[in-house]
Amino acid sequence: MSAVIDKVIDPARVGLSKSLMTNPCERKGYYSETIRDESGRRLRGPMPEKVHFGAAVDSAHGYIVGQLRDGEPWGLEAAVTVGMIRAESGDWGEVEPDWETFKIQLANAIVLFRDRPDGLARLMPEIAGIRIQGDNGRSLATEDVIGTPDYLLLDGSVLDVKTTGAKFYPKKFIGSAEMPIYAFLAASESGVVPPRLIYQVYVRIQKPYWQWIEVAGTAAHVALGRLRAARWRAGIAAGDPELFGFDPTFCGDCIFRAPIADVGFEGCAVGLAVGDLAEDES
């Protein structure tokens, strides 16, 4: 079995990370970058089940791709095991899932990936020369921007794996900061615009399925990534959380909603204002 190349983000790193610039609550993204412990590391907190499940799917998917690229056999049981190790190592807080159900659902995702046309069959022509987790475990970086797409294809295209509760549409490629940032990073590394931008999505609904959606990469995608980074760079430099938008629906499980005495943080004004309402709505 080939070594599994998994996403490991250094909590001490600084810069404009993709995860910072794509946080659904901008203010949480700002605090995630600027509020650090005494050793300079970002603060970590429990994540919801859907995040852990998505990470498990990513790891299992990456194991399969790595095995195929390296000419090694892969097995369903081994793929599920890799995904379960990823999930079990995550921070769940005080409430862990029904692990048996979690494993069954993960196995179902991998079976569908193996068997459905928009799963492994769609990916197979891209396996030769594919790079996993950025440049085989090395994040892409240019200027102060850093990010780690799931895959870089031999032709320079970018492919990212997602687990969501709804299918993706083409507007995702410009409406979200993620793919433009990846396009910017990939273009900066290779010197050319990525020819294709691709999402392979596990749509986790009552009747789940895999979706393959791609668009041609353009100079506009690269420019949008650069502009997203410029906006965040200016905001971080200003050092003012009031410059960032917020979404109170994410306050319920946000580690920044209340004061954190150990790092001298007085708490997010939005989280403090929302108070118990956030827990009632979560």
PDB file of C-alpha atoms in Angstrom:
ATOM      1  CA  MET A   1       0.000   0.000   0.000  1.00  0.00           C
ATOM      2  CA  SER A   2       1.352   3.408  -0.983  1.00  0.00           C
ATOM      3  CA  ALA A   3       1.745   6.025   1.716  1.00  0.00           C
ATOM      4  CA  VAL A   4      -1.458   8.030   2.055  1.00  0.00           C
ATOM      5  CA  ILE A   5      -0.904  11.701   1.219  1.00  0.00           C
ATOM      6  CA  ASP A   6      -3.331  13.518   3.468  1.00  0.00           C
ATOM      7  CA  LYS A   7      -4.039  17.155   4.164  1.00  0.00           C
ATOM      8  CA  VAL A   8      -2.208  18.351   7.256  1.00  0.00           C
ATOM      9  CA  ILE A   9      -2.329  22.105   7.858  1.00  0.00           C
ATOM     10  CA  ASP A  10       0.298  23.622  10.111  1.00  0.00           C
ATOM     11  CA  PRO A  11      -1.611  25.646  12.744  1.00  0.00           C
ATOM     12  CA  ALA A  12       1.414  27.930  13.129  1.00  0.00           C
ATOM     13  CA  ARG A  13       1.527  28.999   9.501  1.00  0.00           C
ATOM     14  CA  VAL A  14       0.715  32.598   8.631  1.00  0.00           C
ATOM     15  CA  GLY A  15      -0.592  34.107   5.444  1.00  0.00           C
ATOM     16  CA  LEU A  16      -3.748  34.222   3.397  1.00  0.00           C
ATOM     17  CA  SER A  17      -4.879  30.615   3.408  1.00  0.00           C
ATOM     18  CA  LYS A  18      -7.679  29.321   1.232  1.00  0.00           C
ATOM     19  CA  SER A  19      -9.535  28.204   4.352  1.00  0.00           C
ATOM     20  CA  LEU A  20      -9.334  31.749   5.733  1.00  0.00           C
ATOM     21  CA  MET A  21     -10.729  33.320   2.584  1.00  0.00           C
ATOM     22  CA  THR A  22     -13.549  30.798   2.141  1.00  0.00           C
ATOM     23  CA  ASN A  23     -14.882  30.740   5.706  1.00  0.00           C
ATOM     24  CA  PRO A  24     -18.691  31.085   5.520  1.00  0.00           C
ATOM     25  CA  CYS A  25     -18.486  33.618   8.368  1.00  0.00           C
ATOM     26  CA  GLU A  26     -15.855  36.190   7.411  1.00  0.00           C
ATOM     27  CA  ARG A  27     -15.412  37.369  10.974  1.00  0.00           C
ATOM     28  CA  LYS A  28     -14.642  33.836  12.122  1.00  0.00           C
ATOM     29  CA  GLY A  29     -12.080  33.631   9.337  1.00  0.00           C
ATOM     30  CA  TYR A  30     -10.496  36.848  10.567  1.00  0.00           C
ATOM     31  CA  TYR A  31     -10.306  35.607  14.147  1.00  0.00           C
ATOM     32  CA  SER A  32      -8.992  32.219  13.010  1.00  0.00           C
ATOM     33  CA  GLU A  33      -5.991  33.967  11.478  1.00  0.00           C
ATOM     34  CA  THR A  34      -5.370  36.638  14.100  1.00  0.00           C
ATOM     35  CA  ILE A  35      -6.203  34.993  17.447  1.00  0.00           C
ATOM     36  CA  ARG A  36      -3.374  32.634  18.334  1.00  0.00           C
ATOM     37  CA  ASP A  37      -2.006  30.852  21.371  1.00  0.00           C
ATOM     38  CA  GLU A  38       1.257  31.697  23.117  1.00  0.00           C
ATOM     39  CA  SER A  39       3.236  29.567  20.656  1.00  0.00           C
ATOM     40  CA  GLY A  40       1.724  31.320  17.637  1.00  0.00           C
ATOM     41  CA  ARG A  41      -0.621  28.523  16.657  1.00  0.00           C
ATOM     42  CA  ARG A  42      -4.167  28.975  15.477  1.00  0.00           C
ATOM     43  CA  LEU A  43      -6.848  27.930  17.918  1.00  0.00           C
ATOM     44  CA  ARG A  44      -8.715  24.735  17.186  1.00  0.00           C
ATOM     45  CA  GLY A  45     -12.177  23.650  18.206  1.00  0.00           C
ATOM     46  CA  PRO A  46     -14.717  20.888  17.576  1.00  0.00           C
ATOM     47  CA  MET A  47     -16.133  20.579  14.078  1.00  0.00           C
ATOM     48  CA  PRO A  48     -19.606  19.378  13.044  1.00  0.00           C
ATOM     49  CA  GLU A  49     -20.290  15.897  11.712  1.00  0.00           C
ATOM     50  CA  LYS A  50     -20.600  17.046   8.111  1.00  0.00           C
ATOM     51  CA  VAL A  51     -17.047  18.427   8.161  1.00  0.00           C
ATOM     52  CA  HIS A  52     -15.629  15.199   9.588  1.00  0.00           C
ATOM     53  CA  PHE A  53     -17.570  13.134   7.064  1.00  0.00           C
ATOM     54  CA  GLY A  54     -16.266  15.237   4.201  1.00  0.00           C
ATOM     55  CA  ALA A  55     -12.719  14.818   5.502  1.00  0.00           C
ATOM     56  CA  ALA A  56     -13.212  11.046   5.699  1.00  0.00           C
ATOM     57  CA  VAL A  57     -14.439  10.937   2.098  1.00  0.00           C
ATOM     58  CA  ASP A  58     -11.460  13.064   1.006  1.00  0.00           C
ATOM     59  CA  SER A  59      -8.988  10.702   2.676  1.00  0.00           C
ATOM     60  CA  ALA A  60     -10.587   7.562   1.260  1.00  0.00           C
ATOM     61  CA  HIS A  61     -10.728   9.162  -2.189  1.00  0.00           C
ATOM     62  CA  GLY A  62      -7.071  10.179  -1.947  1.00  0.00           C
ATOM     63  CA  TYR A  63      -6.041   6.675  -0.912  1.00  0.00           C
ATOM     64  CA  ILE A  64      -7.749   5.178  -3.980  1.00  0.00           C
ATOM     65  CA  VAL A  65      -6.220   7.732  -6.344  1.00  0.00           C
ATOM     66  CA  GLY A  66      -2.762   7.246  -4.842  1.00  0.00           C
ATOM     67  CA  GLN A  67      -2.944   3.478  -5.195  1.00  0.00           C
ATOM     68  CA  LEU A  68      -4.054   3.692  -8.810  1.00  0.00           C
ATOM     69  CA  ARG A  69      -1.433   6.292  -9.714  1.00  0.00           C
ATOM     70  CA  ASP A  70       1.308   4.169  -8.208  1.00  0.00           C
ATOM     71  CA  GLY A  71       0.104   0.989  -9.902  1.00  0.00           C
ATOM     72  CA  GLU A  72      -1.000  -0.608  -6.643  1.00  0.00           C
ATOM     73  CA  PRO A  73      -4.276  -2.424  -5.928  1.00  0.00           C
ATOM     74  CA  TRP A  74      -6.886  -0.804  -3.747  1.00  0.00           C
ATOM     75  CA  GLY A  75      -9.720  -2.278  -1.731  1.00  0.00           C
ATOM     76  CA  LEU A  76     -13.028  -0.988  -0.437  1.00  0.00           C
ATOM     77  CA  GLU A  77     -12.275  -2.065   3.129  1.00  0.00           C
ATOM     78  CA  ALA A  78      -8.884  -0.366   3.087  1.00  0.00           C
ATOM     79  CA  ALA A  79     -10.385   2.842   1.687  1.00  0.00           C
ATOM     80  CA  VAL A  80     -13.034   2.923   4.407  1.00  0.00           C
ATOM     81  CA  THR A  81     -10.385   2.263   7.050  1.00  0.00           C
ATOM     82  CA  VAL A  82      -8.336   5.220   5.832  1.00  0.00           C
ATOM     83  CA  GLY A  83     -11.409   7.431   5.982  1.00  0.00           C
ATOM     84  CA  MET A  84     -12.396   6.216   9.433  1.00  0.00           C
ATOM     85  CA  ILE A  85      -8.904   6.899  10.796  1.00  0.00           C
ATOM     86  CA  ARG A  86      -9.224  10.467   9.543  1.00  0.00           C
ATOM     87  CA  ALA A  87     -12.652  10.904  11.126  1.00  0.00           C
ATOM     88  CA  GLU A  88     -11.731   9.322  14.451  1.00  0.00           C
ATOM     89  CA  SER A  89      -8.681  11.552  14.783  1.00  0.00           C
ATOM     90  CA  GLY A  90     -10.745  14.729  14.434  1.00  0.00           C
ATOM     91  CA  ASP A  91     -11.967  16.998  17.199  1.00  0.00           C
ATOM     92  CA  TRP A  92     -15.602  16.145  17.895  1.00  0.00           C
ATOM     93  CA  GLY A  93     -15.901  17.849  21.250  1.00  0.00           C
ATOM     94  CA  GLU A  94     -18.180  16.105  23.695  1.00  0.00           C
ATOM     95  CA  VAL A  95     -20.568  14.603  21.130  1.00  0.00           C
ATOM     96  CA  GLU A  96     -19.283  11.854  18.866  1.00  0.00           C
ATOM     97  CA  PRO A  97     -21.376  10.195  16.155  1.00  0.00           C
ATOM     98  CA  ASP A  98     -22.862   6.752  15.981  1.00  0.00           C
ATOM     99  CA  TRP A  99     -19.683   5.274  14.554  1.00  0.00           C
ATOM    100  CA  GLU A 100     -21.405   2.244  13.041  1.00  0.00           C
ATOM    101  CA  THR A 101     -23.783   4.464  11.068  1.00  0.00           C
ATOM    102  CA  PHE A 102     -20.947   6.788  10.106  1.00  0.00           C
ATOM    103  CA  LYS A 103     -18.930   3.863   8.746  1.00  0.00           C
ATOM    104  CA  ILE A 104     -21.887   2.476   6.785  1.00  0.00           C
ATOM    105  CA  GLN A 105     -22.486   5.865   5.179  1.00  0.00           C
ATOM    106  CA  LEU A 106     -18.788   6.266   4.359  1.00  0.00           C
ATOM    107  CA  ALA A 107     -18.673   2.805   2.794  1.00  0.00           C
ATOM    108  CA  ASN A 108     -21.732   3.694   0.722  1.00  0.00           C
ATOM    109  CA  ALA A 109     -19.990   6.814  -0.559  1.00  0.00           C
ATOM    110  CA  ILE A 110     -16.997   4.768  -1.670  1.00  0.00           C
ATOM    111  CA  VAL A 111     -19.149   2.053  -3.272  1.00  0.00           C
ATOM    112  CA  LEU A 112     -20.952   4.730  -5.272  1.00  0.00           C
ATOM    113  CA  PHE A 113     -17.596   6.269  -6.213  1.00  0.00           C
ATOM    114  CA  ARG A 114     -16.424   2.888  -7.440  1.00  0.00           C
ATOM    115  CA  ASP A 115     -19.566   2.016  -9.374  1.00  0.00           C
ATOM    116  CA  ARG A 116     -21.169   5.186 -10.741  1.00  0.00           C
ATOM    117  CA  PRO A 117     -20.153   6.908 -13.997  1.00  0.00           C
ATOM    118  CA  ASP A 118     -19.331  10.267 -12.386  1.00  0.00           C
ATOM    119  CA  GLY A 119     -17.136   8.551  -9.795  1.00  0.00           C
ATOM    120  CA  LEU A 120     -13.974   6.586 -10.456  1.00  0.00           C
ATOM    121  CA  ALA A 121     -14.769   5.984 -14.134  1.00  0.00           C
ATOM    122  CA  ARG A 122     -14.779   9.732 -14.767  1.00  0.00           C
ATOM    123  CA  LEU A 123     -11.521  10.208 -12.887  1.00  0.00           C
ATOM    124  CA  MET A 124      -9.560   7.323 -14.406  1.00  0.00           C
ATOM    125  CA  PRO A 125      -8.357   9.201 -17.528  1.00  0.00           C
ATOM    126  CA  GLU A 126      -6.765  11.780 -15.196  1.00  0.00           C
ATOM    127  CA  ILE A 127      -4.842   9.373 -12.950  1.00  0.00           C
ATOM    128  CA  ALA A 128      -1.536   9.308 -14.833  1.00  0.00           C
ATOM    129  CA  GLY A 129       0.782  11.940 -13.398  1.00  0.00           C
ATOM    130  CA  ILE A 130      -1.796  13.272 -10.958  1.00  0.00           C
ATOM    131  CA  ARG A 131      -0.447  15.156  -7.952  1.00  0.00           C
ATOM    132  CA  ILE A 132      -2.251  14.650  -4.656  1.00  0.00           C
ATOM    133  CA  GLN A 133      -2.885  17.272  -1.958  1.00  0.00           C
ATOM    134  CA  GLY A 134      -1.301  20.134  -3.839  1.00  0.00           C
ATOM    135  CA  ASP A 135       2.122  19.050  -5.036  1.00  0.00           C
ATOM    136  CA  ASN A 136       2.042  15.615  -3.347  1.00  0.00           C
ATOM    137  CA  GLY A 137       1.638  17.034   0.128  1.00  0.00           C
ATOM    138  CA  ARG A 138       3.211  20.436  -0.454  1.00  0.00           C
ATOM    139  CA  SER A 139       0.814  23.355  -0.386  1.00  0.00           C
ATOM    140  CA  LEU A 140       0.882  25.821  -3.262  1.00  0.00           C
ATOM    141  CA  ALA A 141       2.062  29.285  -2.274  1.00  0.00           C
ATOM    142  CA  THR A 142       2.631  32.587  -3.997  1.00  0.00           C
ATOM    143  CA  GLU A 143       3.260  35.922  -2.299  1.00  0.00           C
ATOM    144  CA  ASP A 144       1.418  35.456   1.014  1.00  0.00           C
ATOM    145  CA  VAL A 145      -1.347  33.244  -0.424  1.00  0.00           C
ATOM    146  CA  ILE A 146      -1.379  29.536   0.380  1.00  0.00           C
ATOM    147  CA  GLY A 147      -3.727  26.680  -0.434  1.00  0.00           C
ATOM    148  CA  THR A 148      -3.857  22.952  -1.068  1.00  0.00           C
ATOM    149  CA  PRO A 149      -6.174  21.714  -3.824  1.00  0.00           C
ATOM    150  CA  ASP A 150      -6.932  18.013  -3.601  1.00  0.00           C
ATOM    151  CA  TYR A 151      -5.411  17.279  -7.004  1.00  0.00           C
ATOM    152  CA  LEU A 152      -3.344  18.868  -9.751  1.00  0.00           C
ATOM    153  CA  LEU A 153      -3.717  17.048 -13.059  1.00  0.00           C
ATOM    154  CA  LEU A 154      -0.992  16.387 -15.591  1.00  0.00           C
ATOM    155  CA  ASP A 155      -2.298  19.112 -17.907  1.00  0.00           C
ATOM    156  CA  GLY A 156      -2.226  21.666 -15.065  1.00  0.00           C
ATOM    157  CA  SER A 157      -5.943  21.497 -14.306  1.00  0.00           C
ATOM    158  CA  VAL A 158      -7.235  21.726 -10.732  1.00  0.00           C
ATOM    159  CA  LEU A 159      -9.598  19.139  -9.236  1.00  0.00           C
ATOM    160  CA  ASP A 160     -11.122  19.355  -5.780  1.00  0.00           C
ATOM    161  CA  VAL A 161     -13.338  16.820  -3.997  1.00  0.00           C
ATOM    162  CA  LYS A 162     -16.334  17.991  -2.018  1.00  0.00           C
ATOM    163  CA  THR A 163     -19.079  16.459   0.115  1.00  0.00           C
ATOM    164  CA  THR A 164     -22.202  18.608   0.165  1.00  0.00           C
ATOM    165  CA  GLY A 165     -25.920  18.560   0.782  1.00  0.00           C
ATOM    166  CA  ALA A 166     -26.762  19.860  -2.700  1.00  0.00           C
ATOM    167  CA  LYS A 167     -25.396  19.600  -6.231  1.00  0.00           C
ATOM    168  CA  PHE A 168     -22.994  22.205  -7.561  1.00  0.00           C
ATOM    169  CA  TYR A 169     -23.727  24.582 -10.442  1.00  0.00           C
ATOM    170  CA  PRO A 170     -21.308  26.488 -12.699  1.00  0.00           C
ATOM    171  CA  LYS A 171     -21.752  29.677 -10.660  1.00  0.00           C
ATOM    172  CA  LYS A 172     -19.832  27.923  -7.866  1.00  0.00           C
ATOM    173  CA  PHE A 173     -16.629  28.504  -9.813  1.00  0.00           C
ATOM    174  CA  ILE A 174     -16.896  32.288  -9.462  1.00  0.00           C
ATOM    175  CA  GLY A 175     -19.378  32.762  -6.612  1.00  0.00           C
ATOM    176  CA  SER A 176     -17.107  31.036  -4.112  1.00  0.00           C
ATOM    177  CA  ALA A 177     -13.558  32.213  -3.431  1.00  0.00           C
ATOM    178  CA  GLU A 178     -12.166  28.678  -3.404  1.00  0.00           C
ATOM    179  CA  MET A 179     -11.621  27.765  -7.051  1.00  0.00           C
ATOM    180  CA  PRO A 180     -10.422  31.240  -8.110  1.00  0.00           C
ATOM    181  CA  ILE A 181      -7.835  31.080  -5.332  1.00  0.00           C
ATOM    182  CA  TYR A 182      -6.732  27.647  -6.499  1.00  0.00           C
ATOM    183  CA  ALA A 183      -6.594  28.927 -10.098  1.00  0.00           C
ATOM    184  CA  PHE A 184      -4.428  31.845  -8.967  1.00  0.00           C
ATOM    185  CA  LEU A 185      -2.084  29.571  -7.050  1.00  0.00           C
ATOM    186  CA  ALA A 186      -1.833  26.983  -9.842  1.00  0.00           C
ATOM    187  CA  ALA A 187      -1.219  29.647 -12.476  1.00  0.00           C
ATOM    188  CA  SER A 188       1.446  31.270 -10.320  1.00  0.00           C
ATOM    189  CA  GLU A 189       3.221  27.938  -9.951  1.00  0.00           C
ATOM    190  CA  SER A 190       3.063  26.809 -13.581  1.00  0.00           C
ATOM    191  CA  GLY A 191       3.003  30.126 -15.408  1.00  0.00           C
ATOM    192  CA  VAL A 192      -0.146  29.223 -17.345  1.00  0.00           C
ATOM    193  CA  VAL A 193      -3.864  29.383 -16.630  1.00  0.00           C
ATOM    194  CA  PRO A 194      -5.229  25.970 -15.535  1.00  0.00           C
ATOM    195  CA  PRO A 195      -7.073  24.626 -18.591  1.00  0.00           C
ATOM    196  CA  ARG A 196      -9.877  23.132 -16.494  1.00  0.00           C
ATOM    197  CA  LEU A 197     -11.324  23.698 -13.040  1.00  0.00           C
ATOM    198  CA  ILE A 198     -13.140  20.628 -11.722  1.00  0.00           C
ATOM    199  CA  TYR A 199     -15.210  19.604  -8.723  1.00  0.00           C
ATOM    200  CA  GLN A 200     -15.975  15.957  -8.038  1.00  0.00           C
ATOM    201  CA  VAL A 201     -18.804  16.153  -5.548  1.00  0.00           C
ATOM    202  CA  TYR A 202     -20.393  13.576  -3.299  1.00  0.00           C
ATOM    203  CA  VAL A 203     -23.941  14.884  -2.937  1.00  0.00           C
ATOM    204  CA  ARG A 204     -25.004  13.535   0.428  1.00  0.00           C
ATOM    205  CA  ILE A 205     -28.781  13.508   0.295  1.00  0.00           C
ATOM    206  CA  GLN A 206     -31.404  10.799   0.831  1.00  0.00           C
ATOM    207  CA  LYS A 207     -30.367   9.173  -2.440  1.00  0.00           C
ATOM    208  CA  PRO A 208     -26.706  10.210  -2.618  1.00  0.00           C
ATOM    209  CA  TYR A 209     -24.694  10.351  -5.819  1.00  0.00           C
ATOM    210  CA  TRP A 210     -21.418  11.613  -7.265  1.00  0.00           C
ATOM    211  CA  GLN A 211     -21.321  14.639  -9.528  1.00  0.00           C
ATOM    212  CA  TRP A 212     -18.552  15.736 -11.896  1.00  0.00           C
ATOM    213  CA  ILE A 213     -18.690  19.392 -12.886  1.00  0.00           C
ATOM    214  CA  GLU A 214     -16.001  21.323 -14.722  1.00  0.00           C
ATOM    215  CA  VAL A 215     -15.488  24.618 -16.497  1.00  0.00           C
ATOM    216  CA  ALA A 216     -12.672  25.948 -18.621  1.00  0.00           C
ATOM    217  CA  GLY A 217     -10.117  27.799 -16.547  1.00  0.00           C
ATOM    218  CA  THR A 218      -9.709  31.412 -17.638  1.00  0.00           C
ATOM    219  CA  ALA A 219      -7.651  34.486 -16.873  1.00  0.00           C
ATOM    220  CA  ALA A 220     -10.787  35.823 -15.168  1.00  0.00           C
ATOM    221  CA  HIS A 221     -10.705  33.004 -12.598  1.00  0.00           C
ATOM    222  CA  VAL A 222      -7.055  33.776 -11.860  1.00  0.00           C
ATOM    223  CA  ALA A 223      -7.819  37.492 -11.542  1.00  0.00           C
ATOM    224  CA  LEU A 224     -10.711  36.796  -9.174  1.00  0.00           C
ATOM    225  CA  GLY A 225      -8.387  34.759  -6.962  1.00  0.00           C
ATOM    226  CA  ARG A 226      -5.875  37.597  -6.890  1.00  0.00           C
ATOM    227  CA  LEU A 227      -8.612  40.107  -6.057  1.00  0.00           C
ATOM    228  CA  ARG A 228     -10.009  37.936  -3.247  1.00  0.00           C
ATOM    229  CA  ALA A 229      -6.540  37.767  -1.749  1.00  0.00           C
ATOM    230  CA  ALA A 230      -6.061  41.539  -2.069  1.00  0.00           C
ATOM    231  CA  ARG A 231      -9.306  42.210  -0.216  1.00  0.00           C
ATOM    232  CA  TRP A 232      -8.415  39.879   2.649  1.00  0.00           C
ATOM    233  CA  ARG A 233      -4.864  41.217   2.792  1.00  0.00           C
ATOM    234  CA  ALA A 234      -6.158  44.754   3.260  1.00  0.00           C
ATOM    235  CA  GLY A 235      -8.663  43.667   5.896  1.00  0.00           C
ATOM    236  CA  ILE A 236      -6.151  41.673   7.927  1.00  0.00           C
ATOM    237  CA  ALA A 237      -3.674  44.542   7.759  1.00  0.00           C
ATOM    238  CA  ALA A 238      -6.292  46.958   9.102  1.00  0.00           C
ATOM    239  CA  GLY A 239      -6.728  44.760  12.164  1.00  0.00           C
ATOM    240  CA  ASP A 240     -10.404  45.649  12.536  1.00  0.00           C
ATOM    241  CA  PRO A 241     -13.002  42.847  12.803  1.00  0.00           C
ATOM    242  CA  GLU A 242     -15.746  45.380  12.066  1.00  0.00           C
ATOM    243  CA  LEU A 243     -14.589  45.383   8.437  1.00  0.00           C
ATOM    244  CA  PHE A 244     -15.670  41.770   8.036  1.00  0.00           C
ATOM    245  CA  GLY A 245     -19.140  40.421   7.419  1.00  0.00           C
ATOM    246  CA  PHE A 246     -20.710  37.865   9.722  1.00  0.00           C
ATOM    247  CA  ASP A 247     -23.357  35.169   9.750  1.00  0.00           C
ATOM    248  CA  PRO A 248     -25.028  34.600  13.146  1.00  0.00           C
ATOM    249  CA  THR A 249     -26.217  31.139  12.084  1.00  0.00           C
ATOM    250  CA  PHE A 250     -22.653  29.933  12.588  1.00  0.00           C
ATOM    251  CA  CYS A 251     -22.323  31.342  16.118  1.00  0.00           C
ATOM    252  CA  GLY A 252     -23.663  28.257  17.894  1.00  0.00           C
ATOM    253  CA  ASP A 253     -20.517  26.131  17.667  1.00  0.00           C
ATOM    254  CA  CYS A 254     -17.991  28.918  17.016  1.00  0.00           C
ATOM    255  CA  ILE A 255     -15.022  28.874  19.388  1.00  0.00           C
ATOM    256  CA  PHE A 256     -14.759  32.679  19.165  1.00  0.00           C
ATOM    257  CA  ARG A 257     -18.284  33.532  20.290  1.00  0.00           C
ATOM    258  CA  ALA A 258     -17.233  33.866  23.964  1.00  0.00           C
ATOM    259  CA  PRO A 259     -14.126  35.250  25.675  1.00  0.00           C
ATOM    260  CA  ILE A 260     -10.986  33.092  25.672  1.00  0.00           C
ATOM    261  CA  ALA A 261      -9.006  34.128  28.721  1.00  0.00           C
ATOM    262  CA  ASP A 262      -5.900  32.107  27.880  1.00  0.00           C
ATOM    263  CA  VAL A 263      -5.168  34.275  24.855  1.00  0.00           C
ATOM    264  CA  GLY A 264      -6.678  37.523  26.109  1.00  0.00           C
ATOM    265  CA  PHE A 265      -9.569  37.433  23.657  1.00  0.00           C
ATOM    266  CA  GLU A 266     -12.708  39.268  24.778  1.00  0.00           C
ATOM    267  CA  GLY A 267     -15.083  37.357  22.512  1.00  0.00           C
ATOM    268  CA  CYS A 268     -16.722  38.113  19.202  1.00  0.00           C
ATOM    269  CA  ALA A 269     -19.209  40.976  19.467  1.00  0.00           C
ATOM    270  CA  VAL A 270     -21.628  39.102  17.212  1.00  0.00           C
ATOM    271  CA  GLY A 271     -21.448  35.886  19.202  1.00  0.00           C
ATOM    272  CA  LEU A 272     -21.908  37.756  22.461  1.00  0.00           C
ATOM    273  CA  ALA A 273     -24.894  39.666  21.086  1.00  0.00           C
ATOM    274  CA  VAL A 274     -26.578  36.555  19.702  1.00  0.00           C
ATOM    275  CA  GLY A 275     -25.980  34.623  22.917  1.00  0.00           C
ATOM    276  CA  ASP A 276     -28.213  31.634  23.512  1.00  0.00           C
ATOM    277  CA  LEU A 277     -30.173  32.263  20.327  1.00  0.00           C
ATOM    278  CA  ALA A 278     -27.316  30.710  18.394  1.00  0.00           C
ATOM    279  CA  GLU A 279     -27.665  27.463  20.338  1.00  0.00           C
ATOM    280  CA  ASP A 280     -31.438  27.479  19.887  1.00  0.00           C
ATOM    281  CA  GLU A 281     -31.049  27.795  16.107  1.00  0.00           C
ATOM    282  CA  SER A 282     -28.178  25.320  15.729  1.00  0.00           C
TER     283      SER A 282
END
